[in-house]
Amino acid sequence: EPLLVRTRRPGDRVFVGGRVVSLKRFLLDRRIPVDARPGLPLVAAGADILFVPGFPVESPPGPSFVSLEVVE
């Protein structure tokens, strides 16, 4: 799937701690305020979230080819 910068969508998932979890659970566990979640920019390939600014997200198993960071 192509990489897209977008906001949250139903069914989004992240790979963290060696397992796949819902983006909702990921943000809840990191205490991201509910009102900040809708506008949070994400990098995604389909429903797989690959980058959340300020929070480490692991790559799914397999080759990795992209490194991203936010520069202010």
Tab-separated table of C-alpha atoms in Angstrom:
chain	number	residue	atom	x	y	z
A	1	GLU	CA	0.000	0.000	0.000
A	2	PRO	CA	1.207	3.566	-0.614
A	3	LEU	CA	2.274	5.683	2.346
A	4	LEU	CA	-0.198	8.399	3.294
A	5	VAL	CA	-0.124	11.190	5.852
A	6	ARG	CA	-3.616	11.257	7.310
A	7	THR	CA	-5.650	11.316	10.500
A	8	ARG	CA	-7.272	8.409	12.328
A	9	ARG	CA	-9.734	6.016	10.731
A	10	PRO	CA	-11.750	3.143	12.188
A	11	GLY	CA	-9.736	-0.094	12.198
A	12	ASP	CA	-6.290	1.538	12.373
A	13	ARG	CA	-3.662	-0.717	13.967
A	14	VAL	CA	-0.074	-0.272	15.218
A	15	PHE	CA	2.689	-2.806	15.809
A	16	VAL	CA	4.168	-2.209	19.269
A	17	GLY	CA	5.700	-4.428	21.919
A	18	GLY	CA	5.900	-7.296	19.444
A	19	ARG	CA	2.144	-7.340	18.833
A	20	VAL	CA	-0.558	-5.545	16.883
A	21	VAL	CA	-2.907	-3.286	18.868
A	22	SER	CA	-5.624	-0.862	17.886
A	23	LEU	CA	-4.590	2.743	17.441
A	24	LYS	CA	-7.298	3.669	19.943
A	25	ARG	CA	-5.674	1.446	22.620
A	26	PHE	CA	-2.194	2.763	21.693
A	27	LEU	CA	-3.271	6.398	22.167
A	28	LEU	CA	-5.254	5.614	25.312
A	29	ASP	CA	-2.259	3.842	26.909
A	30	ARG	CA	-0.094	6.898	26.188
A	31	ARG	CA	-2.674	9.255	27.688
A	32	ILE	CA	-3.187	11.303	24.526
A	33	PRO	CA	-6.153	13.588	25.288
A	34	VAL	CA	-9.335	12.629	23.441
A	35	ASP	CA	-9.627	16.096	21.885
A	36	ALA	CA	-6.063	15.849	20.463
A	37	ARG	CA	-6.585	12.493	18.737
A	38	PRO	CA	-8.722	13.505	15.718
A	39	GLY	CA	-6.117	15.971	14.351
A	40	LEU	CA	-3.028	13.859	15.046
A	41	PRO	CA	-1.084	13.363	11.790
A	42	LEU	CA	-0.173	9.741	11.084
A	43	VAL	CA	1.775	7.943	8.386
A	44	ALA	CA	-0.126	4.891	7.250
A	45	ALA	CA	-0.064	2.094	4.708
A	46	GLY	CA	-3.699	1.026	4.562
A	47	ALA	CA	-4.912	0.403	8.127
A	48	ASP	CA	-1.342	-0.126	9.404
A	49	ILE	CA	0.007	2.952	11.184
A	50	LEU	CA	3.764	3.279	10.677
A	51	PHE	CA	4.468	6.624	12.354
A	52	VAL	CA	2.879	8.586	15.198
A	53	PRO	CA	4.751	11.850	15.961
A	54	GLY	CA	6.451	11.705	19.345
A	55	PHE	CA	5.763	8.024	20.023
A	56	PRO	CA	7.806	5.003	18.969
A	57	VAL	CA	5.988	2.560	16.726
A	58	GLU	CA	7.682	-0.630	15.587
A	59	SER	CA	7.788	-1.881	12.033
A	60	PRO	CA	5.978	-5.120	11.279
A	61	PRO	CA	8.307	-8.068	10.625
A	62	GLY	CA	10.071	-7.848	7.289
A	63	PRO	CA	12.331	-5.355	5.557
A	64	SER	CA	12.132	-1.682	6.550
A	65	PHE	CA	13.005	1.029	4.084
A	66	VAL	CA	11.796	4.311	5.565
A	67	SER	CA	12.989	6.425	8.472
A	68	LEU	CA	10.789	9.360	9.523
A	69	GLU	CA	11.106	12.140	12.048
A	70	VAL	CA	9.337	15.419	12.753
A	71	VAL	CA	11.551	18.502	12.442
A	72	GLU	CA	10.212	21.709	13.931
